[in-house]
Short mmCIF file of C-alpha atoms in Angstrom, two decimals:
data_model
loop_
_atom_site.label_atom_id
_atom_site.label_comp_id
_atom_site.label_asym_id
_atom_site.label_seq_id
_atom_site.Cartn_x
_atom_site.Cartn_y
_atom_site.Cartn_z
CA GLN A 23 5.23 32.34 -23.54
CA TYR A 24 7.89 34.91 -22.65
CA GLU A 25 7.75 38.52 -21.54
CA MET A 26 10.44 39.61 -23.98
CA THR A 27 8.17 38.87 -26.95
CA TYR A 28 5.52 41.42 -25.92
CA SER A 29 6.67 44.03 -28.43
CA ASN A 30 6.35 41.44 -31.19
CA ILE A 31 2.70 40.89 -30.24
CA LEU A 32 2.04 44.49 -31.18
CA THR A 33 4.00 43.99 -34.39
CA MET A 34 1.86 40.96 -35.28
CA LEU A 35 -1.36 42.89 -34.70
CA ASP A 36 -0.04 45.82 -36.72
CA LEU A 37 1.04 43.66 -39.65
CA GLY A 38 -2.37 41.97 -39.56
CA GLY A 39 -4.16 45.29 -39.85
CA ILE A 40 -5.83 44.81 -36.45
CA PRO A 41 -6.26 47.82 -34.13
CA LEU A 42 -3.69 47.50 -31.35
CA ALA A 43 -6.05 48.48 -28.54
CA SER A 44 -8.96 46.16 -27.85
CA SER A 45 -11.12 49.22 -27.17
CA ASP A 46 -10.62 50.36 -30.77
CA ARG A 47 -11.85 47.11 -32.37
CA SER A 48 -15.24 46.91 -34.01
CA GLU A 49 -17.65 44.02 -34.40
CA ARG A 50 -15.91 43.13 -37.67
CA ASP A 51 -12.41 42.91 -36.18
CA PRO A 52 -10.93 39.57 -35.10
CA LEU A 53 -11.14 38.35 -31.53
CA VAL A 54 -7.62 38.50 -30.05
CA VAL A 55 -7.13 35.69 -27.51
CA GLY A 56 -4.04 34.97 -25.41
CA GLY A 57 -2.91 31.99 -23.37
CA GLY A 58 0.18 30.31 -21.95
CA PRO A 59 2.23 30.89 -18.79
CA CYS A 60 2.33 34.69 -19.12
CA ALA A 61 -1.48 34.71 -19.08
CA PHE A 62 -1.23 34.08 -15.33
CA ASN A 63 -0.26 37.75 -15.13
CA PRO A 64 -1.45 39.34 -18.37
CA GLU A 65 -2.06 42.78 -16.86
CA PRO A 66 0.71 44.57 -18.85
CA LEU A 67 -1.04 43.29 -22.01
CA ALA A 68 -4.59 44.04 -20.86
CA ASP A 69 -5.02 46.94 -23.33
CA PHE A 70 -4.24 44.79 -26.35
CA PHE A 71 -6.10 41.50 -25.84
CA ASP A 72 -9.83 40.86 -25.91
CA CYS A 73 -9.53 37.88 -23.58
CA PHE A 74 -7.12 35.39 -22.07
CA VAL A 75 -7.46 31.68 -21.36
CA ILE A 76 -6.08 30.92 -17.91
CA GLY A 77 -4.72 27.38 -17.88
CA GLU A 78 -5.03 24.61 -20.43
CA GLY A 79 -6.83 25.19 -23.71
CA GLU A 80 -7.81 21.78 -25.11
CA GLU A 81 -11.37 21.93 -23.79
CA VAL A 82 -12.12 25.64 -23.46
CA ILE A 83 -11.20 26.50 -27.05
CA GLY A 84 -14.31 24.69 -28.27
CA GLU A 85 -16.44 26.59 -25.77
CA ILE A 86 -15.02 29.91 -26.98
CA ALA A 87 -15.78 28.94 -30.59
CA ALA A 88 -19.35 28.01 -29.63
CA VAL A 89 -19.94 31.38 -27.93
CA LEU A 90 -18.53 33.23 -30.94
CA ALA A 91 -20.63 31.19 -33.38
CA ALA A 92 -23.83 31.74 -31.36
CA TRP A 93 -23.20 35.48 -31.24
CA LYS A 94 -22.73 35.64 -35.01
CA GLN A 95 -25.81 33.50 -35.66
CA ALA A 96 -27.84 35.87 -33.48
CA GLY A 97 -26.87 38.72 -35.76
CA ARG A 98 -24.11 39.98 -33.43
CA LEU A 99 -26.84 41.02 -31.01
CA GLY A 100 -25.58 43.37 -28.29
CA GLY A 101 -22.40 44.14 -30.20
CA ARG A 102 -18.86 43.29 -29.19
CA LEU A 103 -19.60 44.03 -25.52
CA LYS A 104 -22.23 41.26 -25.40
CA LEU A 105 -19.72 38.83 -26.91
CA LEU A 106 -17.07 39.72 -24.33
CA VAL A 107 -19.50 39.38 -21.42
CA ASP A 108 -20.57 35.93 -22.67
CA LEU A 109 -16.93 34.89 -22.98
CA ALA A 110 -16.19 36.13 -19.45
CA LYS A 111 -18.85 33.75 -18.13
CA LEU A 112 -16.85 30.76 -19.38
CA SER A 113 -14.72 29.00 -16.79
CA GLY A 114 -11.09 30.02 -17.16
CA VAL A 115 -11.68 32.96 -19.52
CA TYR A 116 -10.54 36.42 -18.41
CA VAL A 117 -11.72 39.58 -20.22
CA PRO A 118 -9.56 42.47 -18.90
CA SER A 119 -11.83 45.26 -20.19
CA LEU A 120 -14.63 44.03 -17.92
CA TYR A 121 -12.57 44.55 -14.75
CA GLN A 122 -11.71 47.79 -12.98
CA VAL A 123 -8.30 48.31 -11.35
CA GLU A 124 -7.57 50.53 -8.36
CA TYR A 125 -4.24 51.66 -6.94
CA ALA A 126 -3.25 52.85 -3.48
CA ALA A 127 -1.91 56.33 -2.70
CA ASP A 128 1.67 54.97 -2.64
CA GLY A 129 1.32 53.64 -6.19
CA THR A 130 0.99 49.99 -5.27
CA PHE A 131 -1.78 47.85 -6.69
CA SER A 132 -4.89 47.86 -4.52
CA GLU A 133 -7.61 45.69 -6.08
CA ILE A 134 -9.29 44.56 -9.26
CA LYS A 135 -13.01 43.87 -9.47
CA PRO A 136 -15.54 43.01 -12.18
CA ILE A 137 -17.69 45.73 -13.67
CA TYR A 138 -20.66 43.38 -14.11
CA ALA A 139 -22.16 41.14 -11.44
CA ALA A 140 -22.57 38.27 -13.91
CA ILE A 141 -18.82 37.66 -14.25
CA PRO A 142 -16.55 36.13 -11.60
CA ALA A 143 -14.25 38.08 -9.29
CA VAL A 144 -11.68 35.26 -9.42
CA ILE A 145 -10.90 33.33 -12.60
CA THR A 146 -9.62 29.82 -11.90
CA LYS A 147 -7.44 28.03 -14.43
CA ARG A 148 -8.77 25.33 -16.72
CA VAL A 149 -7.19 21.95 -16.25
CA VAL A 150 -7.56 18.77 -18.30
CA ALA A 151 -8.16 15.95 -15.84
CA ASP A 152 -7.68 13.13 -18.38
CA LEU A 153 -4.71 14.16 -20.50
CA ASP A 154 -4.47 10.74 -22.10
CA SER A 155 -7.76 11.18 -23.96
CA ALA A 156 -7.31 14.89 -24.68
CA TYR A 157 -6.87 16.14 -28.23
CA PHE A 158 -3.29 16.19 -29.49
CA PRO A 159 -2.40 17.71 -32.89
CA VAL A 160 -0.92 15.05 -35.17
CA ARG A 161 -1.10 16.95 -38.48
CA PRO A 162 0.90 20.12 -37.77
CA ILE A 163 1.89 22.52 -40.52
CA VAL A 164 5.45 21.72 -41.58
CA PRO A 165 7.16 25.02 -42.47
CA TYR A 166 9.50 25.57 -45.39
CA LEU A 167 12.08 27.24 -43.20
CA GLU A 168 13.89 25.94 -40.12
CA THR A 169 12.10 26.75 -36.85
CA VAL A 170 13.14 26.57 -33.22
CA HIS A 171 11.32 23.30 -32.57
CA ASP A 172 11.93 21.72 -35.97
CA ARG A 173 11.04 18.22 -34.81
CA ILE A 174 8.25 16.09 -33.39
CA MET A 175 7.35 17.37 -29.93
CA LEU A 176 5.83 14.47 -28.01
CA GLU A 177 4.41 15.59 -24.65
CA LEU A 178 4.82 12.71 -22.18
CA PHE A 179 2.97 14.31 -19.31
CA ARG A 180 1.95 17.67 -17.97
CA GLY A 181 2.81 19.17 -14.61
CA CYS A 182 5.61 18.79 -12.11
CA THR A 183 5.48 18.36 -8.36
CA ARG A 184 9.20 18.59 -7.61
CA GLY A 185 8.48 21.95 -6.01
CA CYS A 186 11.44 24.08 -7.11
CA ARG A 187 10.58 27.40 -5.49
CA PHE A 188 11.81 29.59 -8.35
CA CYS A 189 9.69 27.73 -10.88
CA GLN A 190 6.39 29.21 -12.05
CA ALA A 191 5.65 26.30 -14.39
CA GLY A 192 5.81 23.81 -11.52
CA VAL A 193 2.90 25.66 -9.92
CA ILE A 194 0.65 26.62 -12.82
CA TYR A 195 0.73 23.20 -14.53
CA ARG A 196 -0.02 21.13 -11.43
CA PRO A 197 -0.85 18.31 -10.93
CA VAL A 198 1.18 15.69 -12.84
CA ARG A 199 -0.91 13.85 -15.44
CA GLU A 200 0.78 11.25 -17.60
CA ARG A 201 -0.15 9.86 -21.00
CA LYS A 202 -0.16 6.09 -21.43
CA PRO A 203 2.82 4.58 -23.31
CA GLU A 204 0.53 3.06 -25.94
CA THR A 205 -1.07 6.46 -26.53
CA LEU A 206 2.35 8.04 -27.01
CA MET A 207 3.41 5.30 -29.41
CA ARG A 208 0.31 5.92 -31.52
CA LEU A 209 0.81 9.69 -31.51
CA ALA A 210 4.49 9.30 -32.45
CA GLN A 211 3.61 7.12 -35.44
CA GLU A 212 0.95 9.51 -36.70
CA LEU A 213 3.25 12.50 -36.31
CA ALA A 214 6.10 10.74 -38.10
CA ASP A 215 3.81 9.73 -40.96
CA ASN A 216 2.37 13.22 -41.32
CA THR A 217 5.52 15.32 -40.98
CA GLY A 218 8.60 13.38 -42.10
CA TYR A 219 10.65 14.74 -39.20
CA ASP A 220 13.76 12.75 -38.28
CA GLU A 221 13.74 13.54 -34.54
CA ILE A 222 11.26 12.89 -31.74
CA SER A 223 11.74 15.07 -28.69
CA LEU A 224 10.23 13.66 -25.49
CA VAL A 225 9.06 16.84 -23.79
CA SER A 226 7.71 17.71 -20.36
CA LEU A 227 8.86 19.91 -17.51
CA SER A 228 11.04 17.04 -16.30
CA SER A 229 10.86 14.34 -18.95
CA ALA A 230 13.10 11.88 -17.09
CA ASP A 231 10.39 11.69 -14.40
CA TYR A 232 7.96 9.94 -16.75
CA SER A 233 7.18 6.71 -14.94
CA CYS A 234 7.30 4.51 -18.06
CA LEU A 235 10.20 6.28 -19.77
CA ARG A 236 12.56 3.32 -20.12
CA GLU A 237 9.98 1.07 -21.75
CA LEU A 238 8.68 3.85 -23.96
CA ALA A 239 12.16 4.82 -25.15
CA HIS A 240 12.97 1.18 -25.94
CA ASP A 241 9.78 0.74 -27.96
CA LEU A 242 10.19 4.04 -29.82
CA LEU A 243 13.76 3.21 -30.78
CA ALA A 244 12.82 -0.28 -31.91
CA LYS A 245 10.19 1.24 -34.17
CA PHE A 246 11.92 4.38 -35.44
CA ALA A 247 15.70 3.77 -35.29
CA PRO A 248 15.63 1.70 -38.50
CA GLN A 249 14.06 4.77 -40.15
CA ARG A 250 16.93 6.93 -38.82
CA VAL A 251 14.54 8.84 -36.59
CA SER A 252 16.29 9.81 -33.37
CA LEU A 253 15.06 10.48 -29.84
CA SER A 254 16.02 13.34 -27.58
CA LEU A 255 15.38 14.17 -23.94
CA PRO A 256 15.72 17.94 -23.55
CA SER A 257 15.11 18.02 -19.81
CA LEU A 258 17.30 15.93 -17.53
CA ARG A 259 17.37 16.02 -13.75
CA ILE A 260 20.62 14.96 -12.18
CA ASP A 261 18.95 12.69 -9.63
CA SER A 262 16.86 10.83 -12.23
CA PHE A 263 19.60 10.56 -14.88
CA SER A 264 20.41 7.12 -16.25
CA ILE A 265 23.50 6.71 -18.41
CA GLU A 266 22.11 3.46 -19.78
CA LEU A 267 18.97 5.27 -20.90
CA ALA A 268 20.98 8.17 -22.33
CA ASN A 269 23.15 5.76 -24.32
CA GLU A 270 20.09 3.97 -25.63
CA ILE A 271 18.22 7.13 -26.59
CA GLN A 272 21.21 8.62 -28.41
CA GLN A 273 22.17 5.54 -30.41
CA VAL A 274 20.89 7.11 -33.65
CA ARG A 275 22.28 10.61 -33.17
CA ARG A 276 24.41 11.70 -30.22
CA SER A 277 24.01 15.20 -28.87
CA GLY A 278 25.34 16.89 -25.75
CA LEU A 279 24.14 16.42 -22.19
CA THR A 280 22.79 19.24 -20.09
CA PHE A 281 22.37 19.13 -16.32
CA ALA A 282 20.86 21.84 -14.15
CA PRO A 283 22.27 22.05 -10.61
CA GLU A 284 20.82 25.62 -10.59
CA ALA A 285 23.04 26.75 -7.69
CA GLY A 286 26.67 26.26 -6.69
CA THR A 287 26.21 25.28 -3.05
CA GLN A 288 24.02 22.77 -1.27
CA ARG A 289 22.77 25.51 1.04
CA LEU A 290 21.35 27.49 -1.87
CA ARG A 291 19.98 24.36 -3.57
CA ASP A 292 18.07 23.69 -0.36
CA VAL A 293 16.76 27.27 -0.36
CA ILE A 294 15.30 26.78 -3.83
CA ASN A 295 14.15 23.23 -2.98
CA LYS A 296 16.09 21.73 -5.87
CA GLY A 297 16.46 18.42 -4.08
CA VAL A 298 19.73 17.34 -5.73
CA THR A 299 23.24 17.03 -4.31
CA GLU A 300 26.81 17.31 -5.55
CA ALA A 301 27.00 13.52 -5.31
CA ASP A 302 24.10 13.28 -7.78
CA LEU A 303 25.89 15.61 -10.19
CA PHE A 304 29.26 13.87 -9.96
CA GLU A 305 27.69 10.45 -10.41
CA ALA A 306 25.79 11.58 -13.53
CA ALA A 307 28.69 13.52 -15.05
CA GLY A 308 31.22 10.79 -14.30
CA ALA A 309 29.03 8.17 -15.91
CA ALA A 310 28.61 10.36 -18.98
CA PHE A 311 32.36 10.91 -19.39
CA ARG A 312 33.06 7.21 -18.92
CA SER A 313 30.53 6.40 -21.63
CA GLY A 314 32.24 8.60 -24.18
CA TRP A 315 30.60 11.99 -23.88
CA ALA A 316 33.21 14.69 -24.39
CA GLY A 317 31.10 17.66 -23.38
CA ILE A 318 28.68 18.48 -20.60
CA LYS A 319 26.66 21.64 -20.15
CA LEU A 320 25.80 22.89 -16.68
CA TYR A 321 22.98 25.34 -16.12
CA PHE A 322 22.88 27.73 -13.15
CA MET A 323 21.09 30.87 -11.99
CA ILE A 324 22.49 33.88 -10.22
CA GLY A 325 20.53 36.38 -8.17
CA LEU A 326 18.57 33.76 -6.24
CA PRO A 327 17.22 34.70 -2.80
CA THR A 328 19.89 34.65 -0.04
CA GLU A 329 22.72 34.21 -2.61
CA THR A 330 26.21 35.28 -1.57
CA ASP A 331 29.51 35.61 -3.42
CA GLU A 332 30.48 32.26 -1.92
CA ASP A 333 27.56 30.65 -3.75
CA ILE A 334 28.68 32.25 -7.03
CA LEU A 335 32.32 31.19 -6.71
CA ALA A 336 31.13 27.67 -5.89
CA ILE A 337 29.73 27.46 -9.44
CA ALA A 338 33.26 27.75 -10.83
CA ASP A 339 34.56 25.19 -8.35
CA LEU A 340 31.77 22.78 -9.27
CA ALA A 341 32.55 23.14 -12.98
CA ARG A 342 36.24 22.39 -12.41
CA ARG A 343 35.43 19.33 -10.34
CA VAL A 344 33.05 18.04 -13.01
CA LEU A 345 35.74 18.48 -15.67
CA ALA A 346 38.20 16.59 -13.48
CA LEU A 347 35.92 13.54 -13.67
CA SER A 348 36.81 13.06 -17.33
CA ARG A 349 39.35 10.37 -18.17
CA ASN A 350 40.84 12.80 -20.68
CA PRO A 351 40.31 16.33 -19.33
CA ALA A 352 42.45 17.84 -22.07
CA ARG A 353 39.94 16.71 -24.71
CA SER A 354 36.80 17.23 -22.65
CA LYS A 355 34.78 20.37 -22.20
CA VAL A 356 32.36 21.77 -19.68
CA SER A 357 30.04 24.60 -20.60
CA VAL A 358 28.64 26.78 -17.83
CA SER A 359 25.46 28.65 -18.75
CA VAL A 360 24.13 31.21 -16.28
CA SER A 361 20.89 33.14 -16.38
CA THR A 362 19.76 35.80 -13.94
CA PHE A 363 16.87 34.81 -11.73
CA VAL A 364 13.62 36.65 -12.46
CA PRO A 365 10.88 36.37 -9.78
CA LYS A 366 7.67 35.10 -11.37
CA PRO A 367 4.00 35.32 -10.33
CA ASN A 368 2.53 32.17 -8.79
CA SER A 369 5.88 31.01 -7.48
CA ALA A 370 7.17 30.91 -3.92
CA PHE A 371 9.60 33.71 -4.82
CA GLN A 372 6.96 36.10 -6.19
CA TRP A 373 7.60 38.49 -3.29
CA PHE A 374 11.39 38.58 -3.70
CA ALA A 375 13.21 41.76 -4.80
CA GLN A 376 15.13 41.20 -8.02
CA ILE A 377 18.77 42.32 -7.88
CA PRO A 378 19.62 45.56 -9.78
CA VAL A 379 21.35 45.51 -13.16
CA GLU A 380 24.63 46.72 -11.66
CA GLU A 381 24.61 43.82 -9.20
CA MET A 382 23.74 41.33 -11.95
CA GLU A 383 26.76 42.49 -13.92
CA ARG A 384 29.04 42.46 -10.86
CA ARG A 385 28.14 38.85 -10.10
CA GLN A 386 28.67 37.90 -13.74
CA ARG A 387 32.14 39.48 -13.66
CA LEU A 388 32.92 37.67 -10.41
CA LEU A 389 32.07 34.31 -11.94
CA ARG A 390 33.80 35.06 -15.23
CA GLY A 391 36.98 35.88 -13.34
CA ALA A 392 36.81 32.55 -11.51
CA LEU A 393 36.36 30.53 -14.71
CA ARG A 394 39.71 31.10 -16.36
CA ASP A 395 40.11 27.70 -17.98
CA ARG A 396 39.97 27.25 -21.75
CA ARG A 397 38.24 23.91 -21.27
CA ILE A 398 35.35 25.62 -19.47
CA SER A 399 33.21 27.96 -21.54
CA PHE A 400 31.00 30.55 -19.89
CA ASN A 401 27.75 31.97 -21.25
CA TRP A 402 25.54 34.44 -19.43
CA HIS A 403 22.29 36.29 -19.97
CA ASP A 404 22.21 40.00 -20.76
CA ALA A 405 21.45 41.94 -17.55
CA PRO A 406 19.25 44.72 -19.05
CA THR A 407 17.11 42.04 -20.69
CA SER A 408 16.66 40.24 -17.38
CA ARG A 409 15.66 43.51 -15.77
CA LEU A 410 13.01 44.18 -18.43
CA GLU A 411 11.72 40.62 -18.10
CA GLY A 412 11.38 41.24 -14.37
CA VAL A 413 9.43 44.45 -14.96
CA PHE A 414 6.78 42.77 -17.07
CA ALA A 415 6.69 39.49 -15.14
CA ARG A 416 5.20 41.18 -12.05
CA GLY A 417 3.82 44.29 -13.75
CA ASP A 418 0.36 45.83 -13.81
CA ARG A 419 -1.80 47.60 -16.39
CA ARG A 420 0.16 50.83 -16.19
CA LEU A 421 2.90 49.13 -18.22
CA GLY A 422 0.65 48.94 -21.28
CA LYS A 423 1.42 52.54 -22.21
CA THR A 424 5.14 51.89 -21.75
CA LEU A 425 5.02 48.85 -24.00
CA LEU A 426 3.18 50.81 -26.69
CA GLN A 427 5.67 53.68 -26.49
CA ALA A 428 8.67 51.33 -26.69
CA TRP A 429 7.12 49.65 -29.72
CA ARG A 430 6.62 53.04 -31.36
CA ASN A 431 10.29 53.75 -30.55
CA GLY A 432 11.28 50.67 -32.52
CA ALA A 433 11.40 47.86 -29.95
CA ARG A 434 11.22 44.49 -31.75
CA PHE A 435 12.52 40.98 -31.01
CA ASP A 436 13.61 41.99 -27.51
CA GLY A 437 14.36 38.37 -26.59
CA TRP A 438 17.12 38.25 -29.22
CA SER A 439 20.26 40.04 -27.98
CA GLU A 440 21.23 41.27 -31.43
CA HIS A 441 17.90 43.10 -31.74
CA PHE A 442 17.41 44.31 -28.18
CA ARG A 443 17.56 48.11 -27.92
CA ALA A 444 17.71 49.28 -24.33
CA ASP A 445 17.40 52.90 -25.48
CA CYS A 446 13.88 52.27 -26.82
CA TRP A 447 12.81 51.10 -23.40
CA GLU A 448 14.62 53.72 -21.34
CA ASP A 449 12.98 56.45 -23.39
CA ALA A 450 9.58 54.75 -23.04
CA PHE A 451 9.86 54.58 -19.25
CA VAL A 452 10.77 58.27 -19.06
CA THR A 453 8.09 59.34 -21.54
CA THR A 454 5.33 57.43 -19.77
CA GLY A 455 6.49 58.30 -16.26
CA VAL A 456 6.93 54.67 -15.16
CA ASP A 457 9.75 53.65 -12.81
CA PRO A 458 10.98 50.14 -13.72
CA ASP A 459 12.61 49.71 -10.31
CA PHE A 460 9.13 49.86 -8.75
CA TYR A 461 8.46 46.45 -10.31
CA THR A 462 11.87 44.83 -9.87
CA VAL A 463 14.09 45.83 -6.94
CA ARG A 464 11.19 46.70 -4.63
CA PRO A 465 10.41 43.79 -2.25
CA ARG A 466 6.76 42.87 -1.74
CA GLU A 467 5.23 42.25 1.62
CA ILE A 468 3.45 38.93 2.04
CA ASN A 469 0.14 40.71 2.61
CA GLU A 470 0.54 43.17 -0.29
CA PRO A 471 -2.24 42.83 -2.91
CA LEU A 472 -0.80 41.44 -6.15
CA PRO A 473 -1.98 42.41 -9.66
CA TRP A 474 -2.49 38.76 -10.63
CA ALA A 475 -4.27 37.55 -7.48
CA HIS A 476 -7.63 37.39 -9.30
CA LEU A 477 -6.21 34.70 -11.61
CA SER A 478 -5.96 31.44 -9.68
CA SER A 479 -3.65 28.57 -10.54
CA GLY A 480 -5.43 26.45 -7.93
CA VAL A 481 -2.39 26.66 -5.64
CA SER A 482 -3.25 28.65 -2.54
CA GLN A 483 -1.40 31.85 -1.69
CA ASP A 484 -1.02 30.51 1.85
CA TRP A 485 0.93 27.54 0.49
CA LEU A 486 3.19 29.81 -1.58
CA ALA A 487 3.79 32.02 1.46
CA ARG A 488 4.65 28.95 3.53
CA GLU A 489 7.15 27.86 0.87
CA TRP A 490 8.70 31.35 0.91
CA THR A 491 9.15 31.02 4.68
CA LEU A 492 10.64 27.52 4.35
CA ALA A 493 13.01 28.80 1.67
CA GLN A 494 14.46 31.41 4.00
CA ALA A 495 15.06 28.65 6.55
CA GLY A 496 16.62 26.34 3.91
CA THR A 497 14.02 23.66 4.65
CA LEU A 498 13.07 21.17 1.93
CA THR A 499 9.54 20.21 0.83
CA ASN A 500 9.16 16.69 -0.54
CA ASP A 501 7.72 15.81 -3.94
CA CYS A 502 4.05 15.06 -3.28
CA ARG A 503 3.83 12.81 -6.32
CA HIS A 504 5.56 9.99 -4.46
CA GLY A 505 5.25 11.19 -0.87
CA GLU A 506 3.08 13.06 1.54
CA CYS A 507 0.71 15.73 0.20
CA SER A 508 2.04 19.22 0.93
CA ASP A 509 -1.48 20.68 0.83
CA CYS A 510 -0.99 23.13 -2.06
CA GLY A 511 -4.71 22.95 -2.79
CA VAL A 512 -4.75 22.01 -6.48
CA CYS A 513 -6.19 18.50 -6.40
CA PRO A 514 -9.14 19.06 -4.01
CA ASP A 515 -10.01 22.55 -5.21
CA LEU A 516 -9.91 21.76 -8.93
CA GLY A 517 -11.24 18.22 -8.70
CA VAL A 518 -8.25 16.68 -10.44
CA SER A 519 -5.77 14.05 -9.35
CA VAL A 520 -2.18 13.02 -10.03
CA VAL A 521 -2.06 10.46 -12.84
CA ASP A 522 1.02 8.24 -12.64
CA TRP A 523 0.83 4.96 -14.54
CA ARG A 524 3.32 3.33 -12.17
CA ALA A 525 1.42 4.34 -9.00
#
């Protein structure tokens, strides 16, 4: 799910008594399978996994189990290699050990190709066309200890076609496919009966875009509010925010509101194709203050392509103007949370050079100096962590040795600031002869071969390149869900369509 958990993957294997390297595993060792968004560039982890599922797993997991069962029933004929070759023949399954990587004289990635003719050169993601009828777990294990998502997670729909150019998820989970309201009601009841949780979180990439949200929320509250089970919407877009809906959803338990303008100026919001305006933000924030909310959290990124100091200082100005909308500014609070942009594979910004650590910290200091108001709190993301995330996000197989060395140095829980040890990683880079700047601050040319190009999200590279060009011109691309198709390639190439129950 997140590049900064890679060292913990090695810890999990080690604690499980499983050889870290896939090449060291025998026929009696477990099959180590990976999936999720980072599987769209799993090359830094290629040494440690037997295979990856590219895309959605509801259907392919049964196919993997069938191949494994057949191999065992045949007496493990052909050994582990035969098993891996059979898995590689499944649609959406990538077996790194069956592919050979080549690099150019300048150290850049050159190409990757299969060792055997029977396996594909390009692995295309799996996608569930009918999400409404797909399996959904309704009897999850309820842990004894508190976890991050200690609640019912009800997935309204999958995908997003808003087209934010920094967003990898908006590409790899295309197209939008909604679940029916009656299906969600049934799943919610089963989950509540089986878990005893007192909160239902309505999750998706942009939950407020669910076409039947108002009716669903009303029905869920009517059913569960008497049981003191609350609803929450963790993802709110400014332009689809409804204060009436927010008031209704939070009638059982009121939490804070978070909005994500992403950038401080309209120019930069147009570059990233955010599609929201200051007017949208002020309308949403003003309505929230008038309805009794005392605190609002604003989420931004720094280090976006074409960003200037003016864009950064505009974040502080925007926060002050939002606070001024409160009827009682002295008792209200605005929280500004800023992360550093990390270019991701399969996004329109995959070619962009990430800003160096020193520049990340300078821009953080600039914004901190502009936010000198006790009513405005400021939180930012650790710069060395963002740099390391950037290294592995667009890395190649040569990083496997660095990851292993850092783990041997003691790297654990890198995504948690109190556990992150930059010294473990700096030593690992030096020991293994890998330059992290090669993966971060070095810009890519549009025609440069990319280490993840053999793993297809269904979105064409030509479309991503066109979006990169439009970004530099500050030109918007409309949401294809309710407008003209932007020809990204997903629907025709994968044989799947947008499912919107209001359309």
